[in-house]
Short mmCIF file of C-alpha atoms and ligand atoms in Angstrom, two decimals:
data_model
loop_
_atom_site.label_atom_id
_atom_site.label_comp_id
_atom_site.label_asym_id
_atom_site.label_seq_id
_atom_site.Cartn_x
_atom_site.Cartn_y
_atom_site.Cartn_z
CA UNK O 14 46.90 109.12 173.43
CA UNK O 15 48.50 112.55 173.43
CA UNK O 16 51.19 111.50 175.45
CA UNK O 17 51.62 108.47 172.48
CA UNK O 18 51.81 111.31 169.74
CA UNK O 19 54.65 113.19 172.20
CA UNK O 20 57.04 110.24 172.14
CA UNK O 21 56.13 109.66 168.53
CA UNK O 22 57.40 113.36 168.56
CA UNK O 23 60.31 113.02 170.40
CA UNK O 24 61.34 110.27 168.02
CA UNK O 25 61.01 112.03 164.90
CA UNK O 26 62.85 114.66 166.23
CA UNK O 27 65.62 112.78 167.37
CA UNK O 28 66.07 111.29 164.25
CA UNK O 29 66.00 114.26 161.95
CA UNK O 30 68.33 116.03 164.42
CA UNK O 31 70.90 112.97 163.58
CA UNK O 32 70.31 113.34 159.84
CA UNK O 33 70.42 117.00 159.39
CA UNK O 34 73.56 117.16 161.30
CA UNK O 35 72.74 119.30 164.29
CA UNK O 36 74.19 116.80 166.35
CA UNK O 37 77.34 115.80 165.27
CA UNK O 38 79.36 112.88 165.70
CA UNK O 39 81.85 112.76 168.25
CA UNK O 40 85.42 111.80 167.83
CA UNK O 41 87.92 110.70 170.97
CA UNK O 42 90.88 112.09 169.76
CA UNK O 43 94.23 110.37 171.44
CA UNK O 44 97.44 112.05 171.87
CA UNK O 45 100.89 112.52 173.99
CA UNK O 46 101.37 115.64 175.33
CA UNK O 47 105.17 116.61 176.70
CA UNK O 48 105.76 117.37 172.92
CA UNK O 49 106.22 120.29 172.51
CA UNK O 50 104.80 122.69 170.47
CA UNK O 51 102.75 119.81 168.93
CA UNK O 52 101.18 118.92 172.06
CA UNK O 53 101.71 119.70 175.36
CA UNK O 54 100.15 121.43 178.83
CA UNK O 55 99.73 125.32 179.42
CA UNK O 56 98.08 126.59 182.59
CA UNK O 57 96.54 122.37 183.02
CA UNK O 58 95.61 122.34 179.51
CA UNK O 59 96.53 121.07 176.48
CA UNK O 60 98.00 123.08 173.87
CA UNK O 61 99.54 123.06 170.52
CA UNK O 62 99.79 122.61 166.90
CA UNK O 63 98.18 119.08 166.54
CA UNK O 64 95.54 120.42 168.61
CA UNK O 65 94.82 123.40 166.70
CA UNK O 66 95.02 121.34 163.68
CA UNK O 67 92.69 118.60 164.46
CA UNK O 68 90.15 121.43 165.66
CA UNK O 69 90.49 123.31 162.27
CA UNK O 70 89.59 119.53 160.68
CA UNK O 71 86.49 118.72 162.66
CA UNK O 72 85.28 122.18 162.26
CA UNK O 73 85.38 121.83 158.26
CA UNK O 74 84.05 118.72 158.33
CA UNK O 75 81.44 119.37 160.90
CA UNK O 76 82.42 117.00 163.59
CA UNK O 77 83.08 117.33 167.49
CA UNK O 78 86.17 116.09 169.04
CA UNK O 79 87.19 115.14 172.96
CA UNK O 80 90.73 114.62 173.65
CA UNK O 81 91.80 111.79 175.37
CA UNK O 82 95.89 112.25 177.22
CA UNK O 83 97.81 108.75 176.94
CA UNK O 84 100.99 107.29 177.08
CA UNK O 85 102.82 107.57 173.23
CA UNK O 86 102.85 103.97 172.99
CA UNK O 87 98.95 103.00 174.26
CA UNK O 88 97.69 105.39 170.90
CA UNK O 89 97.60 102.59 168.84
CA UNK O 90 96.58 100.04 170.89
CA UNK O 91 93.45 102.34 171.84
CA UNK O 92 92.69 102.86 168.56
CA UNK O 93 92.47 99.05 167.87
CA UNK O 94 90.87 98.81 171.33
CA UNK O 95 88.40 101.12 169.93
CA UNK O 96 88.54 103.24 172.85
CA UNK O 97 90.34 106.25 170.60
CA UNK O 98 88.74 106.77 166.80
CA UNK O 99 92.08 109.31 166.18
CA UNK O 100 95.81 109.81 166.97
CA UNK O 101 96.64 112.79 166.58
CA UNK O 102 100.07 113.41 168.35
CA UNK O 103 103.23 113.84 165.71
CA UNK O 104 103.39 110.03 165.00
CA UNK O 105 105.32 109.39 161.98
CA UNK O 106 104.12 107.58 158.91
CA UNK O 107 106.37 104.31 159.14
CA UNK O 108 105.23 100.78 157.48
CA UNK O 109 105.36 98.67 160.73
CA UNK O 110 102.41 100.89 162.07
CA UNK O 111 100.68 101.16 158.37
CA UNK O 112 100.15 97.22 158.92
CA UNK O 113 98.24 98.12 162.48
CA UNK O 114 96.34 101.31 161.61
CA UNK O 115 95.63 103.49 158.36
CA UNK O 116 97.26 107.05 158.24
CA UNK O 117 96.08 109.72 156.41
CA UNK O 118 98.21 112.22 154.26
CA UNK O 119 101.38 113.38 155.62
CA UNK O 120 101.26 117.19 157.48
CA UNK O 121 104.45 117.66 159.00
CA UNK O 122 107.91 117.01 158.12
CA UNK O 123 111.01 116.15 160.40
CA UNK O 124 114.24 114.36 161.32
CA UNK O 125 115.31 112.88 164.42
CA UNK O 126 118.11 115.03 166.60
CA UNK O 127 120.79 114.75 169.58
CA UNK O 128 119.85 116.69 172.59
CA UNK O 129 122.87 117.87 175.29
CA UNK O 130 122.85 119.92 178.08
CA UNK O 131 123.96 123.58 176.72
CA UNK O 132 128.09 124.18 177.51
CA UNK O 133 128.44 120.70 178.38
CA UNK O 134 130.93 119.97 175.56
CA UNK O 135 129.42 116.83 174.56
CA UNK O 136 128.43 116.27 171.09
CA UNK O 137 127.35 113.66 168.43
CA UNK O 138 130.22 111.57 170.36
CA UNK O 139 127.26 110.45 172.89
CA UNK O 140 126.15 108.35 170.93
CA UNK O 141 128.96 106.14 170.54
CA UNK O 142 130.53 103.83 173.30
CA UNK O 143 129.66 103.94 176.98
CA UNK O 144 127.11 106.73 177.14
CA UNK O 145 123.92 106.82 178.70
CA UNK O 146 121.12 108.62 176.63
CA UNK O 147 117.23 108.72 176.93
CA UNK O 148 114.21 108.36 174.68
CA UNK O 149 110.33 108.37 175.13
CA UNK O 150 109.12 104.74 174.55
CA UNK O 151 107.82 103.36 171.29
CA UNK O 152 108.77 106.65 169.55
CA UNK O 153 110.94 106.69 166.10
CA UNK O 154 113.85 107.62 168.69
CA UNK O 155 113.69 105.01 170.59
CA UNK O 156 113.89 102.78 167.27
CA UNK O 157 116.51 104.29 165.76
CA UNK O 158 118.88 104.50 168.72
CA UNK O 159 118.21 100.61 169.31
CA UNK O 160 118.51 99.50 165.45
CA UNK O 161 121.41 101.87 164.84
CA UNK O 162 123.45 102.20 167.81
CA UNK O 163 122.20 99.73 170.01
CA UNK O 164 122.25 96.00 168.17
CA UNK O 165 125.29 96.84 166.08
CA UNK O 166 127.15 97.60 169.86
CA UNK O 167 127.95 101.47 168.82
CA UNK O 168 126.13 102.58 172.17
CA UNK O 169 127.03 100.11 175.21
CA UNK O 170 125.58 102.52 177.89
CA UNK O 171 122.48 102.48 179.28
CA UNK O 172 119.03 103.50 177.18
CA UNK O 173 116.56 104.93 179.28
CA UNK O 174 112.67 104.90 178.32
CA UNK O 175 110.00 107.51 179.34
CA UNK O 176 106.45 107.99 179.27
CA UNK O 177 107.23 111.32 178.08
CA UNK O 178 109.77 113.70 176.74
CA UNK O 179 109.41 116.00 179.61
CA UNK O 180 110.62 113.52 181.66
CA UNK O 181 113.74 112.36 179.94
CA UNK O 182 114.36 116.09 179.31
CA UNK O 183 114.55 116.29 183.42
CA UNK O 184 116.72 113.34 183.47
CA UNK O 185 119.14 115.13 180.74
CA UNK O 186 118.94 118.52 182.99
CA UNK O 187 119.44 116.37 185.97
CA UNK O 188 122.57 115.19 184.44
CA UNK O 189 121.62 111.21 184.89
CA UNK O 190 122.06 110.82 180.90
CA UNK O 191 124.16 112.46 178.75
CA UNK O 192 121.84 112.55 175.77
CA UNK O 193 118.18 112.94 174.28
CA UNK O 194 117.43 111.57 171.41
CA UNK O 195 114.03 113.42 169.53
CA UNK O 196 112.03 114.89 166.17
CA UNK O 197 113.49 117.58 165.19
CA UNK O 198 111.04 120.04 165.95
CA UNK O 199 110.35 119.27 169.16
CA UNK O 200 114.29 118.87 170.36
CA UNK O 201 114.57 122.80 168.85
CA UNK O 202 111.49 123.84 171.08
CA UNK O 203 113.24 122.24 174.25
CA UNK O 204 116.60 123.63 173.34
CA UNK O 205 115.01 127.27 173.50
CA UNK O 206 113.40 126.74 176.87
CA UNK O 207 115.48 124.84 178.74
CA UNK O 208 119.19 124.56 179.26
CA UNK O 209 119.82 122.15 176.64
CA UNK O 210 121.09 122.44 173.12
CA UNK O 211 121.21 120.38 169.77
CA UNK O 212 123.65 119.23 168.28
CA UNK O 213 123.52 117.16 165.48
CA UNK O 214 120.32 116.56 163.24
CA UNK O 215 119.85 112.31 162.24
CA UNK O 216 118.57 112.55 158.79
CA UNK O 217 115.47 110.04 158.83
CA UNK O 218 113.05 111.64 156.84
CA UNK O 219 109.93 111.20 158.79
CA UNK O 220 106.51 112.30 157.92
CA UNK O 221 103.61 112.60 160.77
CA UNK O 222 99.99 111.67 159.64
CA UNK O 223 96.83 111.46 161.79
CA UNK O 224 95.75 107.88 162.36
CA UNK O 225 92.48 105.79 162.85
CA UNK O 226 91.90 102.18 163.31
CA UNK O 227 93.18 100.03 160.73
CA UNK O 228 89.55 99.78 157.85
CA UNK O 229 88.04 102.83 159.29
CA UNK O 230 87.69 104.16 155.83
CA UNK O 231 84.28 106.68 156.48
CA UNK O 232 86.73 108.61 158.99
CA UNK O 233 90.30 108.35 156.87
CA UNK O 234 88.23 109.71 154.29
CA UNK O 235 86.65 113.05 156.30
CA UNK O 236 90.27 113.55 158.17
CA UNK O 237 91.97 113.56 154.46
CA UNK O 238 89.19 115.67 153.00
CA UNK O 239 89.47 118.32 156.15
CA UNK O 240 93.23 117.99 155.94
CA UNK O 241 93.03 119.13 152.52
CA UNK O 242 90.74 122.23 152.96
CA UNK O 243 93.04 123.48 156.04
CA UNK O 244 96.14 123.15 153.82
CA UNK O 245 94.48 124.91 151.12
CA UNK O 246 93.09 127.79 153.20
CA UNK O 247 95.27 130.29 154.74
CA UNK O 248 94.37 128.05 158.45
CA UNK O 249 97.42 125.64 157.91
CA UNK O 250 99.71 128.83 156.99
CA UNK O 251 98.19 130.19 160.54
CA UNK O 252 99.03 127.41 162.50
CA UNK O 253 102.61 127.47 161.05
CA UNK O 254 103.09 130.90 162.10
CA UNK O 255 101.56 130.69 165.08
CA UNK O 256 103.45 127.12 166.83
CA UNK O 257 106.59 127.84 165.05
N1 LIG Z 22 107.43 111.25 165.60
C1 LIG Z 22 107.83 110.32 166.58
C2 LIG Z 22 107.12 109.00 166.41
O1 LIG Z 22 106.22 108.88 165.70
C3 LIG Z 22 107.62 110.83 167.99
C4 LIG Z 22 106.23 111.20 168.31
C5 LIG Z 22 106.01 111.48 169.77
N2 LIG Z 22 104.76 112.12 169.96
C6 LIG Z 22 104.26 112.52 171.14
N3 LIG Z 22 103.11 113.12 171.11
N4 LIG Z 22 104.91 112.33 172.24
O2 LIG Z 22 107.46 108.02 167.01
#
């Protein structure tokens, strides 16, 4: 009997605790680090502005969050796999992914850009005729340098993919390609640590948004809300300062 009244308890408690919040939901957040300073590793962990960003979110809308490190191009099929519930790794807004997955409101603006090793004298010439450049797979790069350079037969070289941007970085330093193509951003944060240099912006007018899987309204809905209240505090002006 009194052991019948503990469980009945237990249960009661375990309910209201659900209902009254105190144990919050818990999101698998999915990301790409090697892009930096969005997201990448610092002393074995990982750092950066999406990271910051999506922690300022789940704090205002009272949610827990456990990051998940994967390849740029398994994010989305995770998230329809159900084994991510958010993206959150500078993936720009484009239509072909808006049929797969639902983005929220855009937070970041940027432009894809040429990548050379510093005082090599190359220049936006690499990506014409037989040059060998490198991308990180299933990014807006990668598109662009097959749709606009690569099917027309303005690049005949060689296109090599990458799990990550660190890695085709290497292969730039390394001097196996002659060219990285990459956001804006994140091209600007290599150039500054490594000896490699821009040199010439593509104008494609990109916009990154957080993503969940495609009908997952209840969670578009909290990410948008949170979005909003970081952008209207000073946090998002914070974040700014403090990545870039
Ligand atoms: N913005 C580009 C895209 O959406 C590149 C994103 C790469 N992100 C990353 N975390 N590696 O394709």
């Amino acid at each position: 009997m009194f052991k019948k009244t503990f469980l009945v308890l237990l249960a009661v408690s375990v309910v209201f605790l659900f209902s009254s919040g105190v144990m919050a939901e818990t999101y698998v957040v999915g990301t790409s680090a090697g892009f930096p300073p969005f997201e990448y590793i610092e002393d074995g962990e990982i750092v950066g502005f999406d990271i910051d960003l999506m922690e300022a979110i789940a704090e205002a809308q009272g949610f827990e969050i456990e990051w998940t490190d994967i390849s740029f191009d398994s994010l989305i099929p995770g998230l329809n796999a159900g084994t991510i519930d958010i993206v959150a790794a500078g993936m720009t807004i484009t239509d072909e992914r808006a049929q797969v997955v639902d983005f929220t409101d855009p937070y970041f603006s940027a432009n894809q850009a040429l990548l050379v090793r510093e005082d090599s004298g190359m220049n936006v010439t690499v990506l014409f005729g037989d040059h060998n450049l490198a991308v990180q797979t299933g990014t807006t790069g990668d598109l662009w340098v097959e749709e606009n350079l690569q099917d027309p037969g303005i690049l005949t070289g060689r296109v090599t993919h990458f799990d990550t941007f660190v890695l085709a970085v290497q292969d730039l330093i390394a001097e196996r390609v002659e060219g990285v193509v990459l956001d804006t951003p994140v091209a600007r944060r290599y150039a500054a640590d490594n000896p490699v240099e821009m040199v010439a912006e593509l104008v494609t007018g990109e916009e990154y948004g957080l993503a969940v899987a495609s009908g997952n309204t209840e969670l578009l809905e909290k990410l948008n809300a949170g979005l909003q209240e970081v952008k209207d505090s000073s946090v998002m002006d914070e974040l700014l300062e403090k990545h870039f």
